[in-house]
mmCIF file of N, CA, C and O in Angstrom:
data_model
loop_
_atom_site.group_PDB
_atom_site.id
_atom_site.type_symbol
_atom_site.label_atom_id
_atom_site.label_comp_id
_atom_site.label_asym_id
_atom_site.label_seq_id
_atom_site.Cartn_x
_atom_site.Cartn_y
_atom_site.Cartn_z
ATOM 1 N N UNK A 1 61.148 -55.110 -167.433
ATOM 2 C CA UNK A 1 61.409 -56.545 -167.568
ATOM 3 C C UNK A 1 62.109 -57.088 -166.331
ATOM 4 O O UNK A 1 62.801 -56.445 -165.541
ATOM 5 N N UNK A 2 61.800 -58.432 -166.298
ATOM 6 C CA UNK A 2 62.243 -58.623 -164.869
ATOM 7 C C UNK A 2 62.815 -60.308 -165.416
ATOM 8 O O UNK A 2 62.697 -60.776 -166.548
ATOM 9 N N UNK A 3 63.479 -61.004 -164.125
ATOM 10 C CA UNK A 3 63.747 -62.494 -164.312
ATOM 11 C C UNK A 3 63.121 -63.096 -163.042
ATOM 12 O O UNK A 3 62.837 -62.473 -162.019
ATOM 13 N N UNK A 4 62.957 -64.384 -163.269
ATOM 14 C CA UNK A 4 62.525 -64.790 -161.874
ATOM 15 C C UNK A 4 62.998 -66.459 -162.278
ATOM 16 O O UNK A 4 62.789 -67.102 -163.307
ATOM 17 N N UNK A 5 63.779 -66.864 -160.892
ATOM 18 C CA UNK A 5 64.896 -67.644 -161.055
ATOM 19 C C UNK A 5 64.419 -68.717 -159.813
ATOM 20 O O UNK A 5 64.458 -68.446 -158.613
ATOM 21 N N UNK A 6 63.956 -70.010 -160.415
ATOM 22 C CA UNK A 6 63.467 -71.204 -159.189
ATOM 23 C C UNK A 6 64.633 -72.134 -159.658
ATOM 24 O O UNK A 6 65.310 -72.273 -160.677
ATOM 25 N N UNK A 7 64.539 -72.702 -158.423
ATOM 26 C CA UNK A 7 65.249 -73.937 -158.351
ATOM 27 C C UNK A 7 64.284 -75.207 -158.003
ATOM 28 O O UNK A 7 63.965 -75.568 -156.870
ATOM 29 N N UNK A 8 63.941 -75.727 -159.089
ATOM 30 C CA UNK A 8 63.229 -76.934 -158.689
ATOM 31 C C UNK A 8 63.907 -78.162 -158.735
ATOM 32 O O UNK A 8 64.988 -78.471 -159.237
ATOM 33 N N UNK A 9 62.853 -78.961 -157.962
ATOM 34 C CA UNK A 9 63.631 -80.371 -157.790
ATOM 35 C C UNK A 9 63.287 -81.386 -158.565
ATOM 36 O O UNK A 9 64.264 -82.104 -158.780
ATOM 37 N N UNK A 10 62.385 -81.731 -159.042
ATOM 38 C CA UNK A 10 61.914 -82.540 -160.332
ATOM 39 C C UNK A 10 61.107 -82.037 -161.328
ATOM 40 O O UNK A 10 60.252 -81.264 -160.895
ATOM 41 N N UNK A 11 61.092 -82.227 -162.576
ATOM 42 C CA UNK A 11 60.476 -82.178 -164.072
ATOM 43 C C UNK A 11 59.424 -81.570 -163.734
ATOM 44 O O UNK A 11 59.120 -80.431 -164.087
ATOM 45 N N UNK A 12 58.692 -82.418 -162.901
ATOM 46 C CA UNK A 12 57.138 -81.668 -162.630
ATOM 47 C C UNK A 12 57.098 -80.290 -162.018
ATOM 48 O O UNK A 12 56.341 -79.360 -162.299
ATOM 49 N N UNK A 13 57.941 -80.341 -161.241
ATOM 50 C CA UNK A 13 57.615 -78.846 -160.613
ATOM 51 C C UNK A 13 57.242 -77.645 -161.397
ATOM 52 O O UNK A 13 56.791 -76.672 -160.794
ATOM 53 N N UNK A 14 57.421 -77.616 -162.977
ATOM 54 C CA UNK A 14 57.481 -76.580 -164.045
ATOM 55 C C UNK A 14 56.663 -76.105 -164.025
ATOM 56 O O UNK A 14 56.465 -74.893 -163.943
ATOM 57 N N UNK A 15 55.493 -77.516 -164.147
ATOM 58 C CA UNK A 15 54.174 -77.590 -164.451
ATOM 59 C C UNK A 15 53.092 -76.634 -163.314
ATOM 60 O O UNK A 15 52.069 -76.018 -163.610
ATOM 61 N N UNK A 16 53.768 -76.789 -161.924
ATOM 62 C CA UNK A 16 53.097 -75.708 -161.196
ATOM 63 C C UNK A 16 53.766 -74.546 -161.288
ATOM 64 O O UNK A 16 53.147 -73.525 -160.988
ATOM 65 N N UNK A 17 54.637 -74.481 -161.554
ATOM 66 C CA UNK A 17 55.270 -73.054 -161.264
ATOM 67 C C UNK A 17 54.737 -72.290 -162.336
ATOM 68 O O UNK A 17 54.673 -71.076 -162.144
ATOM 69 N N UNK A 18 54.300 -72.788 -163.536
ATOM 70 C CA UNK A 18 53.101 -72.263 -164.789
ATOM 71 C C UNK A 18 51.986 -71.619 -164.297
ATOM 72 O O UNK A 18 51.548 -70.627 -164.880
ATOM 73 N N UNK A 19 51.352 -72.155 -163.070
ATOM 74 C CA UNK A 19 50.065 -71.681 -162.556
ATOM 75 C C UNK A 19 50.809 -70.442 -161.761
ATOM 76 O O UNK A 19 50.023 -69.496 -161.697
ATOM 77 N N UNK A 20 51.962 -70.169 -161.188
ATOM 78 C CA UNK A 20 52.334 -69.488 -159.515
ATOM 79 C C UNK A 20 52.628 -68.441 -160.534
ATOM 80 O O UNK A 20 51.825 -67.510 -160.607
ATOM 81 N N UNK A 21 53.768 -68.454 -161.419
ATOM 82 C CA UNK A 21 53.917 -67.498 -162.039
ATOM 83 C C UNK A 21 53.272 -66.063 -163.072
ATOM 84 O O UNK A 21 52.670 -66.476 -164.063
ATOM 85 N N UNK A 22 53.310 -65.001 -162.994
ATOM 86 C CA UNK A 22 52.759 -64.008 -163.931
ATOM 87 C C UNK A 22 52.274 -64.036 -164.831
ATOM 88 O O UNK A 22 53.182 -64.307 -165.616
ATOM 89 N N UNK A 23 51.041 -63.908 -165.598
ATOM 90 C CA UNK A 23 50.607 -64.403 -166.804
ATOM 91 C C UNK A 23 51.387 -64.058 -168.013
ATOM 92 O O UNK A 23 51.294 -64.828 -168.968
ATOM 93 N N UNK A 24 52.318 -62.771 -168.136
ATOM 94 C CA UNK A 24 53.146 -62.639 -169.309
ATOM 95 C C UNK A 24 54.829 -63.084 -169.095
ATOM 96 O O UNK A 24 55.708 -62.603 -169.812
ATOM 97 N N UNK A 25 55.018 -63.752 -168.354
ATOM 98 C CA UNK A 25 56.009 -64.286 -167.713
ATOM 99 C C UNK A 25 55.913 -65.742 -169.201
ATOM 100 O O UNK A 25 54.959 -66.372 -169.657
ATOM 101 N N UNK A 26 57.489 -65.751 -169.535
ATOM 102 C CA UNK A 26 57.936 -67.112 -170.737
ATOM 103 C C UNK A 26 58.550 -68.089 -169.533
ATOM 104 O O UNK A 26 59.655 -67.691 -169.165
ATOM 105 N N UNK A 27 58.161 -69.070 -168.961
ATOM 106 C CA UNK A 27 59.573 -69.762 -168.187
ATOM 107 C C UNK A 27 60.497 -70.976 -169.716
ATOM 108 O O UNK A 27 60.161 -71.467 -170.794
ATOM 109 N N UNK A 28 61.665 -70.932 -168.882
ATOM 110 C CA UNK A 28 63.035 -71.676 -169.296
ATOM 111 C C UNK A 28 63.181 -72.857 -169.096
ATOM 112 O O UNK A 28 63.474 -73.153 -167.937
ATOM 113 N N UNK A 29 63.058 -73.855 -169.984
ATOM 114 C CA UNK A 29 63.347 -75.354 -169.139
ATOM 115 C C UNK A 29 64.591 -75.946 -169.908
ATOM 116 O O UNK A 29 65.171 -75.376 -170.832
ATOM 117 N N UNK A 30 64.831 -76.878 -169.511
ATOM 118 C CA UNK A 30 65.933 -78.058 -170.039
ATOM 119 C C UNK A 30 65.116 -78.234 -171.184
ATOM 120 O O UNK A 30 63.913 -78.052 -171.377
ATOM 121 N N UNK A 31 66.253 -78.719 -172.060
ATOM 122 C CA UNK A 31 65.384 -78.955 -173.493
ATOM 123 C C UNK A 31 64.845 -80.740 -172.789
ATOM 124 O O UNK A 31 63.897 -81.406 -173.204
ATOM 125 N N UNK A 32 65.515 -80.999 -172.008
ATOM 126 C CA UNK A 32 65.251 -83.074 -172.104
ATOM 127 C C UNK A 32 63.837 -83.043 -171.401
ATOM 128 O O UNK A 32 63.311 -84.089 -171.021
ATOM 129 N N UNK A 33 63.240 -81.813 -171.241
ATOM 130 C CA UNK A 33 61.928 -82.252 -170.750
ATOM 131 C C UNK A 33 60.772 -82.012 -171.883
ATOM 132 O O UNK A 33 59.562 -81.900 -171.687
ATOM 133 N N UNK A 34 61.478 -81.964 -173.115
ATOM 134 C CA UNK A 34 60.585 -81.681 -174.260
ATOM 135 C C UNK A 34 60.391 -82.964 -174.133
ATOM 136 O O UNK A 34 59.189 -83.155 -173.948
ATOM 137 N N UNK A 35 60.944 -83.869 -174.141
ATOM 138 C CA UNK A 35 61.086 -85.231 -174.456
ATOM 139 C C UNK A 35 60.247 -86.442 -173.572
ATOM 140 O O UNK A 35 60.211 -87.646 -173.827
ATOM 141 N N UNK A 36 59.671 -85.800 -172.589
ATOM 142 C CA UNK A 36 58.980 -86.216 -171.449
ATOM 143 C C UNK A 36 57.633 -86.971 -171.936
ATOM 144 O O UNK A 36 56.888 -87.256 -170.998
ATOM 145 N N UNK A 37 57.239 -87.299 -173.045
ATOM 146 C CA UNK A 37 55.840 -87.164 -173.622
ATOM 147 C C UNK A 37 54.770 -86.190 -173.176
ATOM 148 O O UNK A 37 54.814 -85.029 -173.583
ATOM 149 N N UNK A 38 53.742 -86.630 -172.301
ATOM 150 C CA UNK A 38 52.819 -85.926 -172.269
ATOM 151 C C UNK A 38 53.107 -84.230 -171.309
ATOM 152 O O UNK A 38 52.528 -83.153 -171.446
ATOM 153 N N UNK A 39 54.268 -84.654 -170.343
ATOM 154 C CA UNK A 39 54.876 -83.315 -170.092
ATOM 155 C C UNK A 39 54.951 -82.389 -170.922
ATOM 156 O O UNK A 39 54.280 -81.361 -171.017
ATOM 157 N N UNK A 40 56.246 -82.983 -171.861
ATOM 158 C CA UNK A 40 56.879 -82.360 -172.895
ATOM 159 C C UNK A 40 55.746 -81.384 -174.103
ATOM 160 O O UNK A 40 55.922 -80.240 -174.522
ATOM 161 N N UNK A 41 54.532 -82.412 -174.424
ATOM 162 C CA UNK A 41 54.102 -81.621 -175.065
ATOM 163 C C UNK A 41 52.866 -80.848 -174.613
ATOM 164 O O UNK A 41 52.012 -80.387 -175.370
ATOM 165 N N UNK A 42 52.882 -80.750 -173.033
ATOM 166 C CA UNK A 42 52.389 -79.498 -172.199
ATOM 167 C C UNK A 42 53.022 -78.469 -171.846
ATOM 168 O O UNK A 42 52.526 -77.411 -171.459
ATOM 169 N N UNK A 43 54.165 -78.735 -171.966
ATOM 170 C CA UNK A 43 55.386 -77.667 -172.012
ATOM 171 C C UNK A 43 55.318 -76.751 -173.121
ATOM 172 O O UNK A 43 55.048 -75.550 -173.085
ATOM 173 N N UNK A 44 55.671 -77.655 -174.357
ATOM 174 C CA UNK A 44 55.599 -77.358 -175.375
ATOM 175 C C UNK A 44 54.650 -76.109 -175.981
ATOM 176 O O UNK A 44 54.816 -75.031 -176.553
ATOM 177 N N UNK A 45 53.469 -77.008 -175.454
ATOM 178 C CA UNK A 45 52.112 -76.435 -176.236
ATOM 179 C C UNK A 45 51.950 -74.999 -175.204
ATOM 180 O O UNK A 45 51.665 -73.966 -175.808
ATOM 181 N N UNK A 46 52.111 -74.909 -173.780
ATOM 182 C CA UNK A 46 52.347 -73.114 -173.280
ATOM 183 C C UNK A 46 53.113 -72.590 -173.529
ATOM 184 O O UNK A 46 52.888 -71.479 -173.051
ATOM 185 N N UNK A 47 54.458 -72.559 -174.251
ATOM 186 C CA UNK A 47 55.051 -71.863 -174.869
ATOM 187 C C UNK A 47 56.353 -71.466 -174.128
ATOM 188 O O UNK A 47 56.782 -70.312 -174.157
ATOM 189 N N UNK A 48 56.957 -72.471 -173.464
ATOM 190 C CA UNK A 48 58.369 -72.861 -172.962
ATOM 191 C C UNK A 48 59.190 -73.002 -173.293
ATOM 192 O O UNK A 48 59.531 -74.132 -173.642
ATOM 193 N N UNK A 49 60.191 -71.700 -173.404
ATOM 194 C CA UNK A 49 61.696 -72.197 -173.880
ATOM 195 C C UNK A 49 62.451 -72.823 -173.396
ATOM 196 O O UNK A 49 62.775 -72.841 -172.208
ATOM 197 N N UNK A 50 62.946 -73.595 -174.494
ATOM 198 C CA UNK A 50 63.389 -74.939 -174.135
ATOM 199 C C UNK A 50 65.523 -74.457 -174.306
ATOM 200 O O UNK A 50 65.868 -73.921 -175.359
ATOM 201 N N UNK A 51 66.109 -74.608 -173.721
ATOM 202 C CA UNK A 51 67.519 -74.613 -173.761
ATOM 203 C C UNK A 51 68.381 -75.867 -173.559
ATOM 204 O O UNK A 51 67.921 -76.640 -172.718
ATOM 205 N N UNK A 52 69.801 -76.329 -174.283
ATOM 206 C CA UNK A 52 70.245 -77.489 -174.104
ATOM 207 C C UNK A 52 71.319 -76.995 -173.395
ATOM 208 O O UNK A 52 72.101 -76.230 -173.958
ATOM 209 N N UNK A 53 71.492 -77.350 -172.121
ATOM 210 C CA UNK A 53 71.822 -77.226 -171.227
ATOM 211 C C UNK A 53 73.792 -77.948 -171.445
ATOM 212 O O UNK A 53 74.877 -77.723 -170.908
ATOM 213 N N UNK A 54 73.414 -78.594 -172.232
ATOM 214 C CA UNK A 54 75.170 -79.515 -172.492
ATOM 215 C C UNK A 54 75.890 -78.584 -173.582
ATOM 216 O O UNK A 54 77.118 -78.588 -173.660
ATOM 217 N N UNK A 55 75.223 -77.912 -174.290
ATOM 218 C CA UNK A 55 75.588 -76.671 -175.562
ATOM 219 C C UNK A 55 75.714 -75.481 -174.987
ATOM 220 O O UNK A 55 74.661 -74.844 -174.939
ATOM 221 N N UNK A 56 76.767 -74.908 -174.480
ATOM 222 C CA UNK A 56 76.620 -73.988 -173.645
ATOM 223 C C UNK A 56 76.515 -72.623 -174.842
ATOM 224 O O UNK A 56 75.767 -71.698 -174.529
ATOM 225 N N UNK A 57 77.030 -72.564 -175.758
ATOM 226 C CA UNK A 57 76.742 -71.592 -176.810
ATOM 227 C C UNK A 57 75.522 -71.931 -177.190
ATOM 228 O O UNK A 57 75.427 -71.040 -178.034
ATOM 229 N N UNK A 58 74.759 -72.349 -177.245
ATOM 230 C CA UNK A 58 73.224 -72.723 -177.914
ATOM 231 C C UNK A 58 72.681 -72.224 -176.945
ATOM 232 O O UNK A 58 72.281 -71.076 -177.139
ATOM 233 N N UNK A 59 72.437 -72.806 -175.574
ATOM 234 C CA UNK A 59 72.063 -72.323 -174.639
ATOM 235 C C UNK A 59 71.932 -70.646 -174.241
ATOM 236 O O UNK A 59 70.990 -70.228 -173.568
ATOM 237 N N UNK A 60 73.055 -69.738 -174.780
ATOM 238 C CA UNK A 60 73.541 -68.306 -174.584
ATOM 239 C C UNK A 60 72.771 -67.738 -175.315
ATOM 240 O O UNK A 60 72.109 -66.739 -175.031
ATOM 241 N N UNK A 61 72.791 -68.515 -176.656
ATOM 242 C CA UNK A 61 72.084 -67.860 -177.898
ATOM 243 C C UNK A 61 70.492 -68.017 -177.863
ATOM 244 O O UNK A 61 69.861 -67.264 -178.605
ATOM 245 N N UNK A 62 69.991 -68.662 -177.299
ATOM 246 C CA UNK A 62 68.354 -69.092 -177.163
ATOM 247 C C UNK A 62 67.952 -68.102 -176.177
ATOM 248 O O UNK A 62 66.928 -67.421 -176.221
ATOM 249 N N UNK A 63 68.959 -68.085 -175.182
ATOM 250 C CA UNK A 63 68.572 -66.589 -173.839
ATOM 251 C C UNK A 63 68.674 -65.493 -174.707
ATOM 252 O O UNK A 63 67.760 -64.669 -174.760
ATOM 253 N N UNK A 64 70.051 -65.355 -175.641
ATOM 254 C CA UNK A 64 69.892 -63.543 -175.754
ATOM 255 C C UNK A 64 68.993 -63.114 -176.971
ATOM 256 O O UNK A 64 68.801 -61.932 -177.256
ATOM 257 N N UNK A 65 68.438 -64.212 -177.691
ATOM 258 C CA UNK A 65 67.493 -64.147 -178.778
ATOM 259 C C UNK A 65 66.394 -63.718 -178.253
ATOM 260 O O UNK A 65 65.661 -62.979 -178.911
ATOM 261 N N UNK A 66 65.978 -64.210 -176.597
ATOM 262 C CA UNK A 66 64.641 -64.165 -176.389
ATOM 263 C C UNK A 66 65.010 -62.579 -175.293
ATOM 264 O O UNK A 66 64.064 -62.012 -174.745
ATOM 265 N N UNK A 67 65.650 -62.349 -175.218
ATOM 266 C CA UNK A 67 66.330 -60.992 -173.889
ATOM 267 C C UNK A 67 65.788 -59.671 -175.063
ATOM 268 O O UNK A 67 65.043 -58.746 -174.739
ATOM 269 N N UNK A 68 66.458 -59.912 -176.642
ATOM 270 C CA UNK A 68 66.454 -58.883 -177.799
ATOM 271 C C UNK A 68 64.801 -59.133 -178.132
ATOM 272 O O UNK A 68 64.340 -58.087 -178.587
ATOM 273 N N UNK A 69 63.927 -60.045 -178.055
ATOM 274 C CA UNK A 69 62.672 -59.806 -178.442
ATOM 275 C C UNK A 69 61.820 -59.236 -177.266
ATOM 276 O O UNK A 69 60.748 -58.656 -177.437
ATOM 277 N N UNK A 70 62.457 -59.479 -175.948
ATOM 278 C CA UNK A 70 61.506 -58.836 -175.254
ATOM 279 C C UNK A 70 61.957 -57.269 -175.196
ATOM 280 O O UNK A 70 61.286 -56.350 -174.725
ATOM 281 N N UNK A 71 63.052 -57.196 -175.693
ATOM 282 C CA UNK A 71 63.512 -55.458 -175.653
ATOM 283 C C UNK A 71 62.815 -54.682 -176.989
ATOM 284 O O UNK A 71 62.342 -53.546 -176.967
ATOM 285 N N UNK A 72 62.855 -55.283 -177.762
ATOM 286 C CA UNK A 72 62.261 -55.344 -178.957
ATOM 287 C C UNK A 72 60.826 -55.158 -179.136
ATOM 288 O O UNK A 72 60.233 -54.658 -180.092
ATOM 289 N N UNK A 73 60.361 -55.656 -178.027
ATOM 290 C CA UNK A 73 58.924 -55.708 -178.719
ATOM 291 C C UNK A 73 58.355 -54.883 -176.980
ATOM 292 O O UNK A 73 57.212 -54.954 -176.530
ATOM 293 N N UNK A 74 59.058 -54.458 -176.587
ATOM 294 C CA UNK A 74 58.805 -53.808 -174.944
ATOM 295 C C UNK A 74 57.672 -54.682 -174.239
ATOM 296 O O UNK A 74 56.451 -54.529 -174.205
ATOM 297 N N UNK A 75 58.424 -55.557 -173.743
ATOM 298 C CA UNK A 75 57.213 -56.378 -172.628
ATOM 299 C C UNK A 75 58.323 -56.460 -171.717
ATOM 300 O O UNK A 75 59.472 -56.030 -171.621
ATOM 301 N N UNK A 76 57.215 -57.453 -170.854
ATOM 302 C CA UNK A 76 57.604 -57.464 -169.779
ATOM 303 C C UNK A 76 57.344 -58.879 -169.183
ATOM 304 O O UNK A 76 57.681 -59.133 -168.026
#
């Protein structure tokens, strides 16, 4: 298992980094881009975890939920 950690500069950038990235690769977004409409529910619909970034315990708990399923289920 690995992480891979961008720094983008606007909302959209996600949307390519979907194509650049590994096909079994989950990426991480701000939850406020669920909210984007037609973004949001392109986000949505590939299967983007979404984290609230102002909840810093919510936020912890959405990472180590998804850290224990990929250990869990051995991917990568």
């Amino acid at each position: 298992p690995y992480v891979i950690v961008c720094n983008h500069q606007a909302s959209l950038d996600l949307l390519g980094m979907v194509e650049v990235i590994p096909e079994r690769c989950v990426p991480i977004a701000k939850k406020e881009l669920m909210y984007l409409g037609t973004v949001g529910w392109a986000c949505w619909l590939s299967g983007i975890i979404f984290i609230d970034r102002r909840r810093r315990e919510d936020a912890i708990h959405v990472i180590s939920q998804t850290a224990r399923t990929i250990q869990h289920h051995n991917v990568r």
